[in-house]
mmCIF file of C-alpha atoms in Angstrom:
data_model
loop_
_atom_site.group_PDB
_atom_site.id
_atom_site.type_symbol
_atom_site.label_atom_id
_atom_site.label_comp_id
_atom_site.label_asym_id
_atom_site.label_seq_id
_atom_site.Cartn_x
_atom_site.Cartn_y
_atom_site.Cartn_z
ATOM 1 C CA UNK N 1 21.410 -16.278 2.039
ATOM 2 C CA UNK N 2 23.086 -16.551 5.032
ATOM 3 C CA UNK N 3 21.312 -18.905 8.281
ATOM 4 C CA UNK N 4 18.591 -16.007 9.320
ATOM 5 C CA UNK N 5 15.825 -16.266 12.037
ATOM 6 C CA UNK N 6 12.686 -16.079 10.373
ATOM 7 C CA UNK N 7 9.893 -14.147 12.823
ATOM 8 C CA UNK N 8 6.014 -13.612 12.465
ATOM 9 C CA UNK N 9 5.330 -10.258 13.892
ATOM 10 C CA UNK N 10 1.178 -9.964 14.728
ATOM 11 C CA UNK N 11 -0.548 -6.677 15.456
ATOM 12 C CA UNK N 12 -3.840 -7.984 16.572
ATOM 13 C CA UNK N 13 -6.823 -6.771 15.932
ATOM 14 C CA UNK N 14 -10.535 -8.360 15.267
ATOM 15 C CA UNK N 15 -11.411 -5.925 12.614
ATOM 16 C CA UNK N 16 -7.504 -5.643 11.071
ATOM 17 C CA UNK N 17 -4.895 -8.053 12.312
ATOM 18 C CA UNK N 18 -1.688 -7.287 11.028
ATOM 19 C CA UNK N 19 0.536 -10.359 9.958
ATOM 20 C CA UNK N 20 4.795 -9.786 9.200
ATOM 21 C CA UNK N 21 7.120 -12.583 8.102
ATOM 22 C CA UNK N 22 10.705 -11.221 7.757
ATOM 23 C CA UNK N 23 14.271 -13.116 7.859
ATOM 24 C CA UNK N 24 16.880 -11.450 9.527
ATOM 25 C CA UNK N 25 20.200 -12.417 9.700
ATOM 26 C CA UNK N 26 23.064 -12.089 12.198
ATOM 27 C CA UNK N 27 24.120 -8.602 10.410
ATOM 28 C CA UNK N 28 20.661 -7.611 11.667
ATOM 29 C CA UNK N 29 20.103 -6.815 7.729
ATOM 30 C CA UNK N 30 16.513 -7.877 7.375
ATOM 31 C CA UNK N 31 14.367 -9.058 4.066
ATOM 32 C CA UNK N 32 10.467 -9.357 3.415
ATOM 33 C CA UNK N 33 8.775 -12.626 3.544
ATOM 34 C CA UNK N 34 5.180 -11.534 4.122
ATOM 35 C CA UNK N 35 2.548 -9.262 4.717
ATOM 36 C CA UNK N 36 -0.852 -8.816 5.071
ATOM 37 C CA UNK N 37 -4.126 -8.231 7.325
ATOM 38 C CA UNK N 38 -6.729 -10.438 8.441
ATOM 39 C CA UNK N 39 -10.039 -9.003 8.719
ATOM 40 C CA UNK N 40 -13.047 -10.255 10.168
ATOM 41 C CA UNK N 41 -16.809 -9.041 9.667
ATOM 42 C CA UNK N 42 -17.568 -6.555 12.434
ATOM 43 C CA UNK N 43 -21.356 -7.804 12.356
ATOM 44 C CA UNK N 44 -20.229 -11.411 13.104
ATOM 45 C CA UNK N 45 -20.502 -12.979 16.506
ATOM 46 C CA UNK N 46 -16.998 -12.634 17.821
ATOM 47 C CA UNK N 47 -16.427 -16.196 18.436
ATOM 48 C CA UNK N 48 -16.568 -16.133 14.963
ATOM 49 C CA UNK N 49 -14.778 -13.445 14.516
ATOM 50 C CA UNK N 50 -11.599 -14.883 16.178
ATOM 51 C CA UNK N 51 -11.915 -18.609 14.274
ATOM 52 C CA UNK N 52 -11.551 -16.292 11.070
ATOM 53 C CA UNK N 53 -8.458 -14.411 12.795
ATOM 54 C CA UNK N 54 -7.255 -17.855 13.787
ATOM 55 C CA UNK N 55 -7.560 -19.363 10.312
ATOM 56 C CA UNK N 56 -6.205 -17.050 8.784
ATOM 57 C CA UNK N 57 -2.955 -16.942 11.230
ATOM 58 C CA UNK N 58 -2.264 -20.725 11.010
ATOM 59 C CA UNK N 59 -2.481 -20.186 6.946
ATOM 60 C CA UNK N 60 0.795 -17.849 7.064
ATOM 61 C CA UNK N 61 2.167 -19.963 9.818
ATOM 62 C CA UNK N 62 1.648 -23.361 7.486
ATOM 63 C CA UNK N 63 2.887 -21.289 4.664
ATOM 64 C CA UNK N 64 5.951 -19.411 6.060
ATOM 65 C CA UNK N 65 6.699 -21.685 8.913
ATOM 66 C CA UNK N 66 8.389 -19.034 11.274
ATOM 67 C CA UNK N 67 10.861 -19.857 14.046
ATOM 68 C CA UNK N 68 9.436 -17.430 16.738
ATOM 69 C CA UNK N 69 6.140 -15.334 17.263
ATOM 70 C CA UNK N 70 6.119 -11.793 18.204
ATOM 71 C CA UNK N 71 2.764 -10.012 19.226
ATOM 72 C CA UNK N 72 2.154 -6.462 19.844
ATOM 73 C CA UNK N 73 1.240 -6.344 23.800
ATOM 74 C CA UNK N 74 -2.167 -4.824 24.273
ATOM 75 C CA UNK N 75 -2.740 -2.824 27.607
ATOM 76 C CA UNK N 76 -5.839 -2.123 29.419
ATOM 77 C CA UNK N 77 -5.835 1.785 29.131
ATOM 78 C CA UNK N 78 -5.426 1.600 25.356
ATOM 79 C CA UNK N 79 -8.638 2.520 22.901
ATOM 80 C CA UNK N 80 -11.653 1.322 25.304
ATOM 81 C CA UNK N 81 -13.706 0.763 22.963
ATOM 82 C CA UNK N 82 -11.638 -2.154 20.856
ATOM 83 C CA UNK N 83 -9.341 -3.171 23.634
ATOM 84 C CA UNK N 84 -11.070 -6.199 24.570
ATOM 85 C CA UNK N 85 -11.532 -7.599 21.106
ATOM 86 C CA UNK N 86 -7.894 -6.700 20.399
ATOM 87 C CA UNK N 87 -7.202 -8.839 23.588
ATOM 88 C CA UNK N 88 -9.010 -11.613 22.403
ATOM 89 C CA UNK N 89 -7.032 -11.228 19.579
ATOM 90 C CA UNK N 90 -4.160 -11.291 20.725
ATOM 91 C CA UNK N 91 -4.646 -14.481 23.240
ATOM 92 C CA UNK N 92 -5.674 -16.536 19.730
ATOM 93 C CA UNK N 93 -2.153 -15.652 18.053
ATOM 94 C CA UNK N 94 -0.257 -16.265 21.380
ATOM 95 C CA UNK N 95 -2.219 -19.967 21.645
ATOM 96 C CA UNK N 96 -1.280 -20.761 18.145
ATOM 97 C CA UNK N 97 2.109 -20.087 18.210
ATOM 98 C CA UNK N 98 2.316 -22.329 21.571
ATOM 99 C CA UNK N 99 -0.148 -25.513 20.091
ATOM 100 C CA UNK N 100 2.688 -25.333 17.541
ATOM 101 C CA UNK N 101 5.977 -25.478 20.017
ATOM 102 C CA UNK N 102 6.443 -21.803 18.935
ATOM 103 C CA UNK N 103 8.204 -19.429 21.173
ATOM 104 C CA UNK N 104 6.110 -16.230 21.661
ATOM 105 C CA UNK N 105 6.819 -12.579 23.268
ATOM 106 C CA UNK N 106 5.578 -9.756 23.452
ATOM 107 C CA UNK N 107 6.555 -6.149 23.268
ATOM 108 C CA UNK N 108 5.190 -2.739 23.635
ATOM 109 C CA UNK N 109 4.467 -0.134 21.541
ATOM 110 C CA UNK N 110 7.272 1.943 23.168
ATOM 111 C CA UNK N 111 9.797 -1.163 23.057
ATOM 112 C CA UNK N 112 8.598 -1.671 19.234
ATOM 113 C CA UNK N 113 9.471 2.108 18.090
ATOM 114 C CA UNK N 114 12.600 2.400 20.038
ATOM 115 C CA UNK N 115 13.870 -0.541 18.478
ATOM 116 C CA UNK N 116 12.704 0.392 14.953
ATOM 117 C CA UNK N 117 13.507 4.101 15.091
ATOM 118 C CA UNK N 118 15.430 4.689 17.910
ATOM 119 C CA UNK N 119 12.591 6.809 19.774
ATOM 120 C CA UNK N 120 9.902 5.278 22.258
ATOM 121 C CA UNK N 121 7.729 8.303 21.086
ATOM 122 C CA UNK N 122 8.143 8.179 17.469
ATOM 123 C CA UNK N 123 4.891 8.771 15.053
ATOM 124 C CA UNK N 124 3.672 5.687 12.461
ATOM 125 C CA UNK N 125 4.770 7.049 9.899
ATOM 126 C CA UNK N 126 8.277 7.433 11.102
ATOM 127 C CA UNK N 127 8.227 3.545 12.242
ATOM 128 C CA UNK N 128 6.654 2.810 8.391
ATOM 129 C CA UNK N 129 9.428 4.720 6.865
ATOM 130 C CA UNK N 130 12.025 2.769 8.866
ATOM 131 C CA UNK N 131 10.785 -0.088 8.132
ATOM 132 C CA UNK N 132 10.655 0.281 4.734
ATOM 133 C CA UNK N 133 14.337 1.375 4.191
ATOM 134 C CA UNK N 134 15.495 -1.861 6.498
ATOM 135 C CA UNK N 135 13.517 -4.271 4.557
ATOM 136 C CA UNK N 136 14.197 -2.097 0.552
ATOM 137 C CA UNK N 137 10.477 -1.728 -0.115
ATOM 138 C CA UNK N 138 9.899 0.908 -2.819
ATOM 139 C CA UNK N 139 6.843 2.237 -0.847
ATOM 140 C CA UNK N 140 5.508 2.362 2.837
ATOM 141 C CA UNK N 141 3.755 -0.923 3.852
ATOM 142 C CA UNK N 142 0.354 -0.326 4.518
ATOM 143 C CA UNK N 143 -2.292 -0.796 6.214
ATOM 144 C CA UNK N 144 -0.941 0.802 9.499
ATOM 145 C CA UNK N 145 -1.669 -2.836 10.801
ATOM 146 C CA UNK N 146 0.632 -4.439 8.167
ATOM 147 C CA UNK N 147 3.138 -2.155 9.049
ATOM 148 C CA UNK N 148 2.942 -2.386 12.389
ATOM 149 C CA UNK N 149 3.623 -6.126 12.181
ATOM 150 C CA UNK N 150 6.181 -5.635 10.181
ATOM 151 C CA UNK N 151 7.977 -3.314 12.928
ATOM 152 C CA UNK N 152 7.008 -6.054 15.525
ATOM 153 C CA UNK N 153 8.354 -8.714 14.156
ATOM 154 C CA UNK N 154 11.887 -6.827 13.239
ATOM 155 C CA UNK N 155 11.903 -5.357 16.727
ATOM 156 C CA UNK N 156 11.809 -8.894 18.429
ATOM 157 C CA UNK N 157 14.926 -9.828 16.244
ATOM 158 C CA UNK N 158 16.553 -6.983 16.791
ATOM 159 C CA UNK N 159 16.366 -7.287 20.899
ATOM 160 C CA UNK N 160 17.248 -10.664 20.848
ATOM 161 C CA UNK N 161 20.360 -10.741 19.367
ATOM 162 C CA UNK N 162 23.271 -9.517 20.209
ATOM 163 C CA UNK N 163 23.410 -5.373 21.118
ATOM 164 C CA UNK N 164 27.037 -4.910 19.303
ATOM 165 C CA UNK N 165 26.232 -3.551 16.328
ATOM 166 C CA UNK N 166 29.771 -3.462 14.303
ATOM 167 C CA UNK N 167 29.276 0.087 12.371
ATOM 168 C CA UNK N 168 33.006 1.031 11.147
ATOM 169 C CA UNK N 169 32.517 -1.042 8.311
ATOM 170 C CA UNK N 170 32.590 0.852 4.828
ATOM 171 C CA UNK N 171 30.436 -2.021 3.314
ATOM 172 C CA UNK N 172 27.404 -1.746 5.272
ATOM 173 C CA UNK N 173 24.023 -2.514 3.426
ATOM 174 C CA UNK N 174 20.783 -0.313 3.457
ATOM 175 C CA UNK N 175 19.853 -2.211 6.286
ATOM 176 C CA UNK N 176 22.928 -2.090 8.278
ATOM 177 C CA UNK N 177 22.683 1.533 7.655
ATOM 178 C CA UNK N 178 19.494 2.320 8.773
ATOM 179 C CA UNK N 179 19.882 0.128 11.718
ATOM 180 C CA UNK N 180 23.221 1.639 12.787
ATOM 181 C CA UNK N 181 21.688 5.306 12.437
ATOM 182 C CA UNK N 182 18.577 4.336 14.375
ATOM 183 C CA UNK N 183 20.928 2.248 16.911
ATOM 184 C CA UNK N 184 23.234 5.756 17.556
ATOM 185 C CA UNK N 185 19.849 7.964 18.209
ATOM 186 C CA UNK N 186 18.820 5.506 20.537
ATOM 187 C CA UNK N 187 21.873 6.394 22.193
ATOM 188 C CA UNK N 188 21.869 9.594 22.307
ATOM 189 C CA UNK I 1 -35.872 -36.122 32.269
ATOM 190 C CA UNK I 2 -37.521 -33.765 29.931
ATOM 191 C CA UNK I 3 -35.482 -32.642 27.014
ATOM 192 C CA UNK I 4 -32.758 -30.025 28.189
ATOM 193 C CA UNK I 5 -30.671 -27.678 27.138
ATOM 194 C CA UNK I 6 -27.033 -28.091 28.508
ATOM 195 C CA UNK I 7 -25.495 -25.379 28.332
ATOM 196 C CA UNK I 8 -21.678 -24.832 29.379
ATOM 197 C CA UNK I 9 -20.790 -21.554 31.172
ATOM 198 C CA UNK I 10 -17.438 -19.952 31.250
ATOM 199 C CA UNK I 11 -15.832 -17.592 33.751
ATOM 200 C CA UNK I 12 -12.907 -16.903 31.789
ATOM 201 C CA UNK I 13 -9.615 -16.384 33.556
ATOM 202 C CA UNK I 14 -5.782 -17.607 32.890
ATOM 203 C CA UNK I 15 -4.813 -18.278 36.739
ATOM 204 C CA UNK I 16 -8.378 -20.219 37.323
ATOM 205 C CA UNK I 17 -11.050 -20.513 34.455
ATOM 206 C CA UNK I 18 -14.008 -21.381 35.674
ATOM 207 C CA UNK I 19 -16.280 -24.202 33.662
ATOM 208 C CA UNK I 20 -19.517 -25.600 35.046
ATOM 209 C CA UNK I 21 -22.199 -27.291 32.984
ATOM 210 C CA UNK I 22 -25.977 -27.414 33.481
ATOM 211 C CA UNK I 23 -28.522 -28.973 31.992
ATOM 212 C CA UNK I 24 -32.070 -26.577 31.878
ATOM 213 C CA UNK I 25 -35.752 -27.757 31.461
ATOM 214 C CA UNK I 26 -38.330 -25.471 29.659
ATOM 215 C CA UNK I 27 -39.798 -25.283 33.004
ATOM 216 C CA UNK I 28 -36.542 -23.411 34.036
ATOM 217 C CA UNK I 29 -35.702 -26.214 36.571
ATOM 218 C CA UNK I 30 -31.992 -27.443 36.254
ATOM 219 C CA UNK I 31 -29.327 -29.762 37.256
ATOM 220 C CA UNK I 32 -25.722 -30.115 37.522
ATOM 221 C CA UNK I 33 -23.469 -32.020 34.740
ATOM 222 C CA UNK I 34 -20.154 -30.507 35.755
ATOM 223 C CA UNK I 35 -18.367 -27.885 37.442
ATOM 224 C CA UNK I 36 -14.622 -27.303 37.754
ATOM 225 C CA UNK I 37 -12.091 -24.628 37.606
ATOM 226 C CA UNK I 38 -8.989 -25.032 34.677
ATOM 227 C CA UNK I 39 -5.793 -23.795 36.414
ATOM 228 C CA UNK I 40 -2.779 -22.514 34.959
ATOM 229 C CA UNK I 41 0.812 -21.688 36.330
ATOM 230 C CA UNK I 42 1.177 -18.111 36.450
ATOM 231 C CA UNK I 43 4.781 -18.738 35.957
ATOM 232 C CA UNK I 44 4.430 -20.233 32.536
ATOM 233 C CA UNK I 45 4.240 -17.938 29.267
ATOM 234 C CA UNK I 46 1.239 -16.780 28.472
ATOM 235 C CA UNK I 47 0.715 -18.409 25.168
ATOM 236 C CA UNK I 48 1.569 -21.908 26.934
ATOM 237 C CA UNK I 49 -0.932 -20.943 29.836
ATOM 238 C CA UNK I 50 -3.845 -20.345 27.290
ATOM 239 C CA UNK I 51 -3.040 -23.701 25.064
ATOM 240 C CA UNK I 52 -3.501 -25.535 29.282
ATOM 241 C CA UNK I 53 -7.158 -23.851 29.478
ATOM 242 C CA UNK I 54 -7.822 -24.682 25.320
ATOM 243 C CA UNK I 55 -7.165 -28.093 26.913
ATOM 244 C CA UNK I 56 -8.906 -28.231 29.711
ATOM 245 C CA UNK I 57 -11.596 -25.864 27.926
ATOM 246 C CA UNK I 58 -11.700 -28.968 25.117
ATOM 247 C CA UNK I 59 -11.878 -31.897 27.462
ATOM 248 C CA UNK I 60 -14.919 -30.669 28.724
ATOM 249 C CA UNK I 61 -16.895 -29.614 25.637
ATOM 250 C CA UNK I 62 -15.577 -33.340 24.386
ATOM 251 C CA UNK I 63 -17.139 -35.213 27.460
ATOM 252 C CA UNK I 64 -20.422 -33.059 28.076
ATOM 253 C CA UNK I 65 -21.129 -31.905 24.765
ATOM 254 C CA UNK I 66 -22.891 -29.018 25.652
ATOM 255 C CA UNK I 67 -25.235 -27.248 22.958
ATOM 256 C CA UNK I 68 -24.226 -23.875 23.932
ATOM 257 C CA UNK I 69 -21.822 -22.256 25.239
ATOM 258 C CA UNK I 70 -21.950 -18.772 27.720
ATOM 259 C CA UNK I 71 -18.821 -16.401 28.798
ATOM 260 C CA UNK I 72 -19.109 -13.984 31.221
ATOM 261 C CA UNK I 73 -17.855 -10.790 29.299
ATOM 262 C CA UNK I 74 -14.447 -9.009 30.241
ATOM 263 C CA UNK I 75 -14.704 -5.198 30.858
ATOM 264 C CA UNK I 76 -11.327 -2.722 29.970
ATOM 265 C CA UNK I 77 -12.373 -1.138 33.181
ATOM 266 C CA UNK I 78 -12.191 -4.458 35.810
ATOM 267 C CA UNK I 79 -9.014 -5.312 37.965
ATOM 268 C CA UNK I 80 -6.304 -3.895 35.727
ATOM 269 C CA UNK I 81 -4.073 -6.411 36.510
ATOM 270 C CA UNK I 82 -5.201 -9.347 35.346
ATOM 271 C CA UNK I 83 -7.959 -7.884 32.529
ATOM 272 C CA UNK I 84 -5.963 -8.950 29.449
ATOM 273 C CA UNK I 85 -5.504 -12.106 30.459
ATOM 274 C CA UNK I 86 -9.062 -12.804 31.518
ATOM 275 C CA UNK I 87 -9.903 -11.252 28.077
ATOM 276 C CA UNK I 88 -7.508 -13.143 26.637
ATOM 277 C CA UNK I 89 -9.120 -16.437 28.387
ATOM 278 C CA UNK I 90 -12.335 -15.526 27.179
ATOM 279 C CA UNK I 91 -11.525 -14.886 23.378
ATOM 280 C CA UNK I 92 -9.759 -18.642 23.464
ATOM 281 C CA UNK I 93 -13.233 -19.792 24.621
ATOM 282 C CA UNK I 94 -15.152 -18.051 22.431
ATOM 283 C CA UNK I 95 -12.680 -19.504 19.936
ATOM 284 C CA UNK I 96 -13.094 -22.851 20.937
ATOM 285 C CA UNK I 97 -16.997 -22.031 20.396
ATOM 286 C CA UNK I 98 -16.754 -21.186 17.379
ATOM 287 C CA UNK I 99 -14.537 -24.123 15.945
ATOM 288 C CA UNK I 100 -16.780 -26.474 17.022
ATOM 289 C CA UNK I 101 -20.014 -24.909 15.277
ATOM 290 C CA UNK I 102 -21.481 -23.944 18.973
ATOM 291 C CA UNK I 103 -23.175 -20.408 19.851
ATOM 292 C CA UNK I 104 -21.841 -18.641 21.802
ATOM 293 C CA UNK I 105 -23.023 -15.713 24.143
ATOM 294 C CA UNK I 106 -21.490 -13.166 26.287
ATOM 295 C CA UNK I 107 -23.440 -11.832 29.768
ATOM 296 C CA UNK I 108 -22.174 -8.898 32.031
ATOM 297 C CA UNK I 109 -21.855 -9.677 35.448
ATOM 298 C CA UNK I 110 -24.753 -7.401 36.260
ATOM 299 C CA UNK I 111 -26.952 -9.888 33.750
ATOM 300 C CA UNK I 112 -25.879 -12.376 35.724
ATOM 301 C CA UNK I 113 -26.114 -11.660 39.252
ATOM 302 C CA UNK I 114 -30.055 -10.319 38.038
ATOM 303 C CA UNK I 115 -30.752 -13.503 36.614
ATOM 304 C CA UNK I 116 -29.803 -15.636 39.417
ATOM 305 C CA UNK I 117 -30.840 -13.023 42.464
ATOM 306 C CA UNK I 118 -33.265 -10.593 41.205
ATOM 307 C CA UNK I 119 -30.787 -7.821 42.042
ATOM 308 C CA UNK I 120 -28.053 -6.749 40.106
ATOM 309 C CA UNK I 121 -25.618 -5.946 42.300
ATOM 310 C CA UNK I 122 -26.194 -8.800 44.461
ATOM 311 C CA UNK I 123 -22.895 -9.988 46.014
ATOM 312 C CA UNK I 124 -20.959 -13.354 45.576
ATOM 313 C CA UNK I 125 -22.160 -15.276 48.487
ATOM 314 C CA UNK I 126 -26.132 -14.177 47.574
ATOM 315 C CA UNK I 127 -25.044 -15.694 43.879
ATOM 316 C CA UNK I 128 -23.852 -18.790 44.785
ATOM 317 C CA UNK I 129 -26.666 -19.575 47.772
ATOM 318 C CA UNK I 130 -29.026 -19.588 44.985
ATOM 319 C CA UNK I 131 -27.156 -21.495 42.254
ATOM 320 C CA UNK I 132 -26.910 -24.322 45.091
ATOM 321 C CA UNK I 133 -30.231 -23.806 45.728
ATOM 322 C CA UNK I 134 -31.120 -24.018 41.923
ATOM 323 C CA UNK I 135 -28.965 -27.187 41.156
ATOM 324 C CA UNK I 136 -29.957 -28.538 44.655
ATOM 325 C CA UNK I 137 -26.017 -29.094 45.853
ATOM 326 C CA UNK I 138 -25.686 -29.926 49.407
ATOM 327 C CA UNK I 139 -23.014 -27.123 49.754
ATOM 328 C CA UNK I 140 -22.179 -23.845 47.983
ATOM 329 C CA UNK I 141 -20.343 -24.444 44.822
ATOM 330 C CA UNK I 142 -16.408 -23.665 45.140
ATOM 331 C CA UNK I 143 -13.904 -22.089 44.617
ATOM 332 C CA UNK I 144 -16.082 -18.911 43.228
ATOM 333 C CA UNK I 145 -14.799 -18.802 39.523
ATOM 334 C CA UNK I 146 -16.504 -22.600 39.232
ATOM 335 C CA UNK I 147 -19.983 -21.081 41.086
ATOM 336 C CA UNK I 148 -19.900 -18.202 39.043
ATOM 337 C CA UNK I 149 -19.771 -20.235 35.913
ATOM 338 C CA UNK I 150 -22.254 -22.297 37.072
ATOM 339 C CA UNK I 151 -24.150 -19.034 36.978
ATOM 340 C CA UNK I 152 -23.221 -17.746 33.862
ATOM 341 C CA UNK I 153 -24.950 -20.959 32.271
ATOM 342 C CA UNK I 154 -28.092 -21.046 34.304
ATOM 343 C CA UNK I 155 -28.295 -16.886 33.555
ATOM 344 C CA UNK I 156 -27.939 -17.753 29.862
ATOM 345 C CA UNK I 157 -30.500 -20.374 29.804
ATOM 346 C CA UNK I 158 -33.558 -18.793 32.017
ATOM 347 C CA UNK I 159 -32.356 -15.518 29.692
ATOM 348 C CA UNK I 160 -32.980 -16.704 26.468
ATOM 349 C CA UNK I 161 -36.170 -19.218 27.466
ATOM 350 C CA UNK I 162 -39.659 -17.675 27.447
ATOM 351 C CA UNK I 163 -40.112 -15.401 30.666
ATOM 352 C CA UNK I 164 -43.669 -16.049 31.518
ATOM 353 C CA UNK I 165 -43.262 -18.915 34.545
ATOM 354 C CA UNK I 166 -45.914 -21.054 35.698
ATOM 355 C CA UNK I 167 -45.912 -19.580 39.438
ATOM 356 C CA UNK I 168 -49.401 -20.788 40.738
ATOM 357 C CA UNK I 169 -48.869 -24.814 40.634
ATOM 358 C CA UNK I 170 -48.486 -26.052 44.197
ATOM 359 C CA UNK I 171 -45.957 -28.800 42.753
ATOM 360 C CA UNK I 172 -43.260 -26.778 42.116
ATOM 361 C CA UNK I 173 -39.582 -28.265 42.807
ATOM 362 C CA UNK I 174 -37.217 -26.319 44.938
ATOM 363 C CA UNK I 175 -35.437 -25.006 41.939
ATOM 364 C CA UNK I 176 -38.754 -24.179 40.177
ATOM 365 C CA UNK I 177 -39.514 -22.298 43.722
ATOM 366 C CA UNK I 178 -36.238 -20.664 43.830
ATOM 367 C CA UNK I 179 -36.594 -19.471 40.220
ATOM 368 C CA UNK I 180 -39.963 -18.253 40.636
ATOM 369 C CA UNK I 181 -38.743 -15.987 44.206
ATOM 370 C CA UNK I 182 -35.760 -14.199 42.165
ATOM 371 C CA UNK I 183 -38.372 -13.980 39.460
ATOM 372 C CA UNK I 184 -40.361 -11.894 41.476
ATOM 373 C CA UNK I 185 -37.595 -9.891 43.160
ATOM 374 C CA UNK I 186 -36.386 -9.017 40.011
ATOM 375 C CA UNK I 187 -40.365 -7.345 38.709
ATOM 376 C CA UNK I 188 -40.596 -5.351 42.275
#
């Protein structure tokens, strides 16, 4: 395999926090390290809630050692009535990542589908199906929350590098595909 | 001194996290261990800004070893702008809690301001004129995130502790006499 940049994507949550691993490489094709969700007891305290988020978070990072940490940004207007905990959430993965030298960003919901589907608006399940075709999965990742992580993490890979897609070629992959086709709407 | 309970309270914020630790009698009477405020540089990234309050946040549960541990608790609907991160602040601490085996409790700032005043909309100034008063500090506590904390731990103590108070002994000590004044604000 070519050199690749291997991301954690994290769509936190206290209840379901959604954990990616993917490589991508400098063709922007993309292939599945990880996923999975770690859930917490919604009758537990919430400090311990988050010390079960946060073990299970430095478990894949110990295990898949990523490069870079990308974290769904959580805004105040969103669901009231989780918001906070998904917060909370959220500051636990973003103080791992830096206790371990990590870089971390984060990115909308908006910025996440754009990049994945080419459309700030687009539904889950169109982000689950794209995501699925980049990274050759015979079914939809799910949870939503796995998913989501998924698109995350490919989405802060994607923005990174370099915008110059080269699509002429007749030898593109699946994943150069999808990301060319999703690359054009986006310019539309 | 009669055995205490030291309690550390937290008024969680990323810019300037407030940390002040008390230790509280059964007879409600209390004194000050600590109080301080944990900055961070707003220009940092966040994750690096909540692994410099972790720190701070640890140096003080390492060198006052409190036995519990009391956050003031974030709301969706405060100052928009700087919500996550003070939600973000205050799942680290809970965090941090949690790690180290302590309990940990949340309080509104209504609960608060009730427990130290009488009256729950009392304002800052009224808040920290009695948690000088209480702790017996020749000055009002500043800057107000470390007075507020201050609060939040002497709220959680008198809180949790039996509410009858001995009110008829003509030996009380100022802070008993302080106490016992909000305590009867608060039943008109």
């Amino acid at each position: 395999m070519a050199s690749a940049l291997r991301v954690l994507g994290i769509d936190p949550g206290l209840t379901r926090c959604g954990v990616g691993v993917v490589d991508v490489r400098a063709d922007r094709s993309a292939s599945l390290v990880h996923v999975g969700v770690v859930r917490s007891d919604a009758g537990m305290p919430v400090g311990e809630r988050l010390a079960v988020i946060a073990a299970g978070l430095r478990a894949v990072l110990d295990e898949h050692r990523p490069q870079v940490v990308a974290v769904e940004r959580v805004f105040a207007q969103q669901n009231r009535s989780t918001v906070m905990g998904t917060a909370q959430a959220s500051g636990v993965a973003l103080l791992l990542a830096a206790e371990r030298g990590l870089p971390a960003h984060t990115h909308t919901p908006s910025e996440v589908k754009a990049a994945i589907t080419g459309y700030g608006a687009a539904d889950k399940r169109q982000v689950q199906t794209m995501v699925a075709r980049v990274l050759r999965l015979d079914a939809l990742p799910h949870p939503a929350d796995a998913a989501d992580a998924l698109a995350i993490a490919l989405c802060h890979a994607w923005r990174r590098g370099d915008p110059s897609v080269s699509t002429g070629s007749g030898a593109l992959t699946p994943a150069q595909r999808a990301w060319a086709d999703a690359e054009r709407a986006a310019r539309r």
